[in-house]
Tab-separated table of C-alpha atoms in Angstrom:
chain	number	residue	atom	x	y	z
A	1	MET	CA	-8.064	30.117	61.287
A	2	THR	CA	-4.926	28.428	60.036
A	3	THR	CA	-3.853	28.766	56.430
A	4	TRP	CA	-4.114	24.977	55.970
A	5	SER	CA	-7.652	24.770	57.203
A	6	PHE	CA	-8.866	27.717	55.137
A	7	LYS	CA	-7.213	26.610	51.886
A	8	ARG	CA	-8.262	22.976	52.313
A	9	TYR	CA	-11.810	23.871	53.223
A	10	ILE	CA	-12.116	26.026	50.093
A	11	ALA	CA	-10.530	23.340	47.892
A	12	ILE	CA	-12.707	20.544	49.212
A	13	THR	CA	-15.853	22.653	49.061
A	14	ALA	CA	-15.097	23.371	45.401
A	15	LEU	CA	-14.573	19.655	44.744
A	16	VAL	CA	-17.996	18.754	46.097
A	17	ALA	CA	-19.964	21.814	44.987
A	18	LEU	CA	-21.459	19.891	42.112
A	19	ALA	CA	-22.833	17.365	44.573
A	20	ALA	CA	-25.136	20.086	45.895
A	21	CYS	CA	-27.057	20.127	42.628
A	22	ASP	CA	-30.421	18.413	42.645
A	23	GLU	CA	-31.801	16.312	39.819
A	24	SER	CA	-33.064	19.414	37.980
A	25	GLY	CA	-29.514	20.760	37.811
A	26	GLY	CA	-30.125	23.629	40.222
A	27	LEU	CA	-29.113	24.048	43.808
A	28	SER	CA	-31.393	22.494	46.383
A	29	ALA	CA	-33.229	24.891	48.689
A	30	SER	CA	-31.085	23.835	51.654
A	31	THR	CA	-27.891	25.118	49.978
A	32	LYS	CA	-29.016	28.761	50.199
A	33	VAL	CA	-28.353	28.849	53.972
A	34	LYS	CA	-25.002	30.461	54.849
A	35	ALA	CA	-24.256	29.437	58.433
A	36	PRO	CA	-22.857	25.969	59.216
A	37	LEU	CA	-25.467	23.538	60.501
A	38	THR	CA	-25.437	21.352	63.600
A	39	GLN	CA	-27.986	18.940	62.101
A	40	ALA	CA	-29.914	18.476	58.861
A	41	LEU	CA	-32.852	16.469	57.582
A	42	MET	CA	-31.871	14.252	54.681
A	43	MET	CA	-33.506	11.590	52.506
A	44	ARG	CA	-36.751	13.583	52.389
A	45	GLY	CA	-36.791	13.956	56.180
A	46	ALA	CA	-36.319	10.273	56.992
A	47	VAL	CA	-32.782	10.787	58.379
A	48	THR	CA	-31.487	13.465	60.730
A	49	LEU	CA	-27.759	13.877	60.138
A	50	VAL	CA	-25.967	14.951	63.327
A	51	PRO	CA	-22.231	15.668	63.022
A	52	PRO	CA	-19.696	14.379	65.520
A	53	GLN	CA	-18.649	16.655	68.377
A	54	GLY	CA	-16.859	19.756	67.059
A	55	PHE	CA	-17.995	19.321	63.445
A	56	CYS	CA	-20.677	21.186	61.492
A	57	ILE	CA	-22.425	20.584	58.167
A	58	ASP	CA	-21.483	22.791	55.234
A	59	PRO	CA	-24.893	23.902	53.907
A	60	LYS	CA	-23.430	24.673	50.465
A	61	THR	CA	-22.763	20.960	49.909
A	62	LEU	CA	-25.969	19.612	51.419
A	63	ASN	CA	-28.559	17.777	49.343
A	64	GLN	CA	-30.921	14.898	50.133
A	65	SER	CA	-28.206	12.223	50.048
A	66	PHE	CA	-24.854	14.022	50.472
A	67	ALA	CA	-23.173	16.366	52.941
A	68	LEU	CA	-19.689	17.586	53.751
A	69	LEU	CA	-18.673	18.175	57.364
A	70	ALA	CA	-15.703	20.100	58.714
A	71	ARG	CA	-14.644	21.439	62.061
A	72	CYS	CA	-17.074	24.206	63.003
A	73	ASP	CA	-14.433	26.910	63.422
A	74	VAL	CA	-13.098	26.228	59.909
A	75	MET	CA	-16.553	27.107	58.577
A	76	GLY	CA	-16.750	30.310	60.596
A	77	ALA	CA	-18.769	29.170	63.621
A	78	ASP	CA	-17.603	30.888	66.807
A	79	THR	CA	-18.010	27.898	69.110
A	80	GLY	CA	-18.323	24.154	69.130
A	81	SER	CA	-14.933	22.981	67.836
A	82	ALA	CA	-13.085	22.429	71.104
A	83	GLY	CA	-11.110	19.215	71.012
A	84	ALA	CA	-12.146	18.131	67.510
A	85	PRO	CA	-9.392	17.020	65.130
A	86	LEU	CA	-8.864	18.979	61.932
A	87	GLY	CA	-10.490	17.001	59.142
A	88	VAL	CA	-13.212	16.715	56.540
A	89	VAL	CA	-15.994	14.127	56.537
A	90	THR	CA	-18.067	13.251	53.480
A	91	ILE	CA	-21.440	11.605	54.080
A	92	SER	CA	-23.764	9.830	51.663
A	93	PHE	CA	-27.025	7.947	52.106
A	94	THR	CA	-28.788	5.336	49.998
A	95	ARG	CA	-32.021	3.454	50.648
A	96	ILE	CA	-31.629	-0.282	51.406
A	97	SER	CA	-34.069	-3.095	52.045
A	98	PRO	CA	-34.367	-4.477	55.599
A	99	ASP	CA	-32.660	-7.749	54.633
A	100	THR	CA	-29.649	-6.093	52.979
A	101	SER	CA	-26.322	-7.054	54.562
A	102	LEU	CA	-23.702	-4.428	55.190
A	103	PRO	CA	-20.817	-4.603	52.751
A	104	SER	CA	-17.535	-5.786	54.204
A	105	ALA	CA	-14.464	-3.566	54.398
A	106	THR	CA	-12.917	-5.692	51.631
A	107	ASP	CA	-16.018	-5.244	49.442
A	108	ILE	CA	-15.715	-1.468	49.829
A	109	THR	CA	-11.973	-1.217	49.229
A	110	THR	CA	-12.162	-3.515	46.201
A	111	ALA	CA	-15.072	-1.613	44.635
A	112	ALA	CA	-13.410	1.761	45.228
A	113	GLY	CA	-9.883	0.702	44.232
A	114	LEU	CA	-8.462	1.439	47.691
A	115	GLY	CA	-5.700	-0.164	49.738
A	116	ALA	CA	-6.377	-3.187	51.928
A	117	PRO	CA	-8.551	-2.421	54.976
A	118	GLN	CA	-6.738	-1.951	58.282
A	119	SER	CA	-7.831	-1.521	61.915
A	120	LEU	CA	-11.245	-3.035	61.192
A	121	ARG	CA	-14.044	-2.422	63.705
A	122	ARG	CA	-17.236	-4.281	62.864
A	123	ARG	CA	-20.535	-4.439	64.700
A	124	GLU	CA	-23.827	-5.857	63.534
A	125	ASP	CA	-24.951	-2.515	62.092
A	126	GLN	CA	-21.659	-0.746	61.242
A	127	VAL	CA	-18.206	-1.251	59.758
A	128	ILE	CA	-15.314	1.191	60.299
A	129	PHE	CA	-11.814	0.766	58.904
A	130	ARG	CA	-8.703	2.619	57.814
A	131	THR	CA	-7.483	2.421	54.229
A	132	THR	CA	-5.367	4.249	51.667
A	133	GLY	CA	-6.298	5.951	48.441
A	134	THR	CA	-6.038	9.192	46.532
A	135	PRO	CA	-7.395	12.009	48.727
A	136	PRO	CA	-9.631	14.787	47.335
A	137	SER	CA	-6.820	17.299	47.937
A	138	ALA	CA	-3.045	16.876	47.689
A	139	ASP	CA	-2.649	18.271	51.224
A	140	LEU	CA	-4.670	15.457	52.779
A	141	ASP	CA	-3.176	12.145	53.855
A	142	THR	CA	-3.638	9.103	51.637
A	143	HIS	CA	-4.583	7.238	54.843
A	144	HIS	CA	-8.188	7.869	55.812
A	145	TRP	CA	-11.104	6.274	57.681
A	146	ARG	CA	-14.260	4.868	56.104
A	147	ALA	CA	-17.489	3.716	57.664
A	148	VAL	CA	-20.788	2.232	56.579
A	149	ALA	CA	-23.731	1.942	58.936
A	150	ARG	CA	-27.392	1.090	58.826
A	151	VAL	CA	-29.428	4.152	59.834
A	152	GLY	CA	-33.124	3.336	59.739
A	153	ALA	CA	-33.970	2.213	56.191
A	154	PHE	CA	-30.742	3.684	54.783
A	155	LEU	CA	-27.079	2.883	54.392
A	156	MET	CA	-24.830	5.736	55.488
A	157	GLY	CA	-21.341	5.907	54.037
A	158	ALA	CA	-18.784	8.218	55.665
A	159	THR	CA	-15.171	9.045	54.883
A	160	LEU	CA	-12.879	11.029	57.183
A	161	PHE	CA	-9.857	12.747	55.638
A	162	GLY	CA	-7.242	14.768	57.485
A	163	PRO	CA	-3.804	16.330	57.068
A	164	GLU	CA	-0.899	13.907	56.859
A	165	GLY	CA	0.041	12.417	60.211
A	166	ARG	CA	-2.539	14.422	62.160
A	167	ARG	CA	-5.235	13.337	64.624
A	168	ALA	CA	-8.054	12.723	62.118
A	169	VAL	CA	-6.075	9.996	60.354
A	170	SER	CA	-4.820	8.459	63.600
A	171	VAL	CA	-6.808	5.963	65.659
A	172	GLU	CA	-8.803	8.980	66.876
A	173	GLY	CA	-10.626	8.920	63.518
A	174	VAL	CA	-12.565	5.863	64.704
A	175	ASP	CA	-14.006	7.904	67.578
A	176	VAL	CA	-15.087	10.677	65.202
A	177	LEU	CA	-16.961	8.248	62.937
A	178	GLU	CA	-18.492	6.315	65.852
A	179	ASP	CA	-19.740	9.605	67.321
A	180	LEU	CA	-21.262	10.562	63.951
A	181	ILE	CA	-23.047	7.208	63.653
A	182	ARG	CA	-24.276	7.234	67.262
A	183	ARG	CA	-25.632	10.802	67.091
A	184	THR	CA	-27.299	10.308	63.712
A	185	LYS	CA	-28.969	7.053	64.791
A	186	ALA	CA	-30.182	8.633	68.030
A	187	LYS	CA	-31.946	11.458	66.143
A	188	THR	CA	-33.302	9.318	63.299
A	189	ALA	CA	-36.615	7.556	63.875
A	190	GLY	CA	-37.093	4.008	62.677
């Protein structure tokens, strides 16, 4: 494991550790698992989160509406990372009504105080774009990819961060997020 990946994984896990707390202030039952996960039930079982190829779910960050993904080998899994770019993906879910429109890339960047959206890819049920903003760790690039997608009765938000100038923040980041959306939709009923 490279020094970058180990230090960044630890730093980012610490940043999101509080997100693993449930409403009662304790850790959710799913956070007691040690091994990285290749899928997880979220939103009380209504969504099956399936990471993109080469990524796994960090069970320490997992709760009903949030998860952190990283390359499987960074989390100690022996296999499954071949070809995946080094990066970290944050995922969140919120319930939406059937007639809710997806927010635009401009809506998202404005609300979050991010740079203007770039490299926009929009479909009827998903929006993916590149933007700039303060990363969760100083060693990650300010450029990153964001996506929102309708998954069943929920809105999934995803952000892909990576080291400066590396594959995750290049155009390859679109493929990672599209793979995440496609796999999650395929496993989620409704």
